């Protein structure tokens, strides 16, 4: 069975075509600048060279049309005809409290996701546009929606209720949802295999450290708490997002910096995080580079970032009543040995001991804790596309 995985952003679209007989990637690519001058499609099939196709793509339907054309192209395609695609899996950001698992898409699902737009005004609309465009282009294909929020729906109320007047939860669904669920679900599953244990018997803390970053506390495969909240702004320090802070800073800045709601939102989401502290970049490679050359604010940004992750790891060990494994994933978690070392430093009291030599690894599954470490510390590259394809296969079979 071949499954096409689609991840639609507002002006971009990522895709991957997988052959589920061996879970291999037949082709993948990225469309950028949809609806903007200079739209282009970067496509790669098998081990062929990457091709860039520059054609105007005024909307997502046109972009998907070009993706399907690239996949079936005689020269750089991966399949002979569209009949070789058996199902489509769509990444969808927000399902509110409606779905705790992936679902096969029908009219009711689309209506439910439209109802969630106020909760994810930037993300759900392009996700829905992608679904509808795909339905028009390939009407007979079964499609599945896989949600960023779904895995976190097992959190108990004491984890998801905010200490605000309860009526805001009832009236506006203001609660913690959590994101990166597909990634956390993939890596905890892999972690159990790496540890040779049943996921049901494990207390795991999963650290997804990329441009966006979150931690999840997972007991027996069920999320008990997670650091992102009502939106992806809460929790860890991120590339450009502030994460946790005193909420009163918002009203203080509005008054003293003359910021309106939109400007404040931009400050917290786009100008903060390690970019805001360092003034160098939102990219951790640039910041690590600057810090190693003696830039103190770059070093401070890394220190603030690492300290916040450490705080969550220790807090979540308390929530879980112990911890068997800690997982590092996503761009930074998979690649930065120095960050992993600094986050785990001083946690030997709770059984977390990283081996410097084993930690010298990037981008592949590895156990990086000392042989006698009570807690197994792991690097596990995430693979959200594969998770989406697996869910899709399960639901359409
Ligand atoms: P997202 O999917 O949220 O955009 P990624 O998971 O791709 O993010 O992570 C991107 C981040 O990972 C960037 O800040 C990047 O600098 C960081 N990263 C990638 N490779 C390395 C590396 N070798 N060393 C340090 N940081 C890295």
Coordinates of C-alpha atoms and ligand atoms in Angstrom, one line a residue, residues 14 180 208-213 239 274 282-286 288 329-337 339 362 382 384, ligand 1:
X14 CA 5.3 19.2 2.7
X180 CA 3.8 17.8 18.7
X208 CA 11.0 17.4 21.4
X209 CA 13.6 20.2 20.9
X210 CA 13.3 21.9 17.5
X211 CA 12.5 25.3 16.5
X212 CA 9.2 24.7 18.3
X213 CA 9.9 22.7 21.5
X239 CA 13.5 29.5 18.6
X274 CA 16.6 32.2 21.9
X282 CA 16.6 31.7 16.1
X283 CA 18.7 28.9 14.8
X284 CA 20.6 27.0 17.5
X285 CA 23.5 26.3 15.2
X286 CA 24.1 30.0 14.8
X288 CA 26.1 27.7 19.5
X329 CA 14.3 14.3 19.5
X330 CA 13.8 17.0 16.8
X331 CA 16.5 19.2 15.2
X332 CA 18.3 20.2 18.4
X333 CA 17.5 17.1 20.5
X334 CA 18.8 14.8 17.7
X335 CA 21.9 16.8 16.9
X336 CA 23.3 18.8 19.7
X337 CA 25.4 16.8 22.2
X339 CA 22.7 20.8 24.8
X362 CA 23.7 12.7 15.9
X382 CA 11.4 11.7 15.1
X384 CA 5.9 12.2 12.1
Ligands
LIG1 P1 11.0 22.6 13.3 O1 10.5 21.3 12.7 O2 10.3 23.0 14.5 O3 11.2 23.7 12.3 P2 13.5 21.2 13.6 O4 13.1 20.0 14.4 O5 13.8 21.0 12.2 O6 12.4 22.3 13.8 O7 14.7 21.8 14.4 C1 15.3 23.0 14.0 C2 16.3 23.4 15.0 O8 17.3 22.4 15.2 C3 17.1 24.6 14.5 O9 17.2 25.6 15.5 C4 18.5 24.1 14.2 O10 19.5 25.0 14.5 C5 18.6 22.9 15.2 N1 19.6 22.0 14.7 C6 19.6 21.3 13.6 N2 20.8 20.7 13.5 C7 21.6 21.1 14.5 C8 22.9 20.8 14.9 N3 23.7 20.0 14.2 N4 23.4 21.4 16.1 C9 22.6 22.2 16.8 N5 21.3 22.5 16.4 C10 20.8 21.9 15.3

